[in-house]
Phi, psi and omega in degrees: 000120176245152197228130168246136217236108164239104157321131159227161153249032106234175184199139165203153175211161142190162205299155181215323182214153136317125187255336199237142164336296185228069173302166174298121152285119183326116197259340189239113170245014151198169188203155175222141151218187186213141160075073202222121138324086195260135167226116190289124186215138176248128139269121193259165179251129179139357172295129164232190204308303176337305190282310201315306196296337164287309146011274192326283202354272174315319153342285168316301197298296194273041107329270249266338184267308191279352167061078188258201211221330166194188189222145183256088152312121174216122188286125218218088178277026231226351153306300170228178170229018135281070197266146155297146146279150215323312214269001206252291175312318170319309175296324196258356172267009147305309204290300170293341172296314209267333165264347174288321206278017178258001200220006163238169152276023166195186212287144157226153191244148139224135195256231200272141148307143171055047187229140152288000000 
């Protein structure tokens, strides 16, 4: 799993086209925030709950330095080119979604797989 950590003060997305065959059907399709954790995330293959919790880890520790109002998971394949597969990835940006938002105090999003 690889993460890129952008502290922003504002971030917005929203869905526009299927970048993937059978993208995640959307729970959010657009989003705004301010004071926003964004983390830009590659799930490679052979990640499991072991790398999520080192994720989780890191995550917190630079939470705990920028103090942010949230945090935005955005599934980012552009990271490596040891990509996990989409349904395999799914699970596991699920899987990191539901313990960061357990290991934080504010709101955490993600937004859809396999979407532009």
């Amino acid at each position: 799993m690889i993460l890129l950590l952008i502290h922003a003060s504002k971030f917005s997305f929203s869905v526009k086209e299927k970048a993937i065959k059978e993208p995640e059907e959307p729970k959010l399709s657009s989003l705004y925030k301010e004071n926003t954790l964004v983390v830009f995330t590659t799930v490679e293959r052979g990640d499991d709950e072991k790398v999520v919790d080192k994720a989780v880890n890191e995550v917190v520790k630079v939470f705990n330095d920028v103090k942010p109002s949230s945090i935005v998971i955005y599934p980012y394949a552009h990271l490596s080119s040891n990509l996990e597969k989409p349904d395999r990835a799914i699970q596991v940006l699920k899987l990191f979604e539901e313990k960061l938002s357990k290991a934080v105090n504010v709101e955490v999003y993600r937004t859809p797989f396999g979407w532009y």
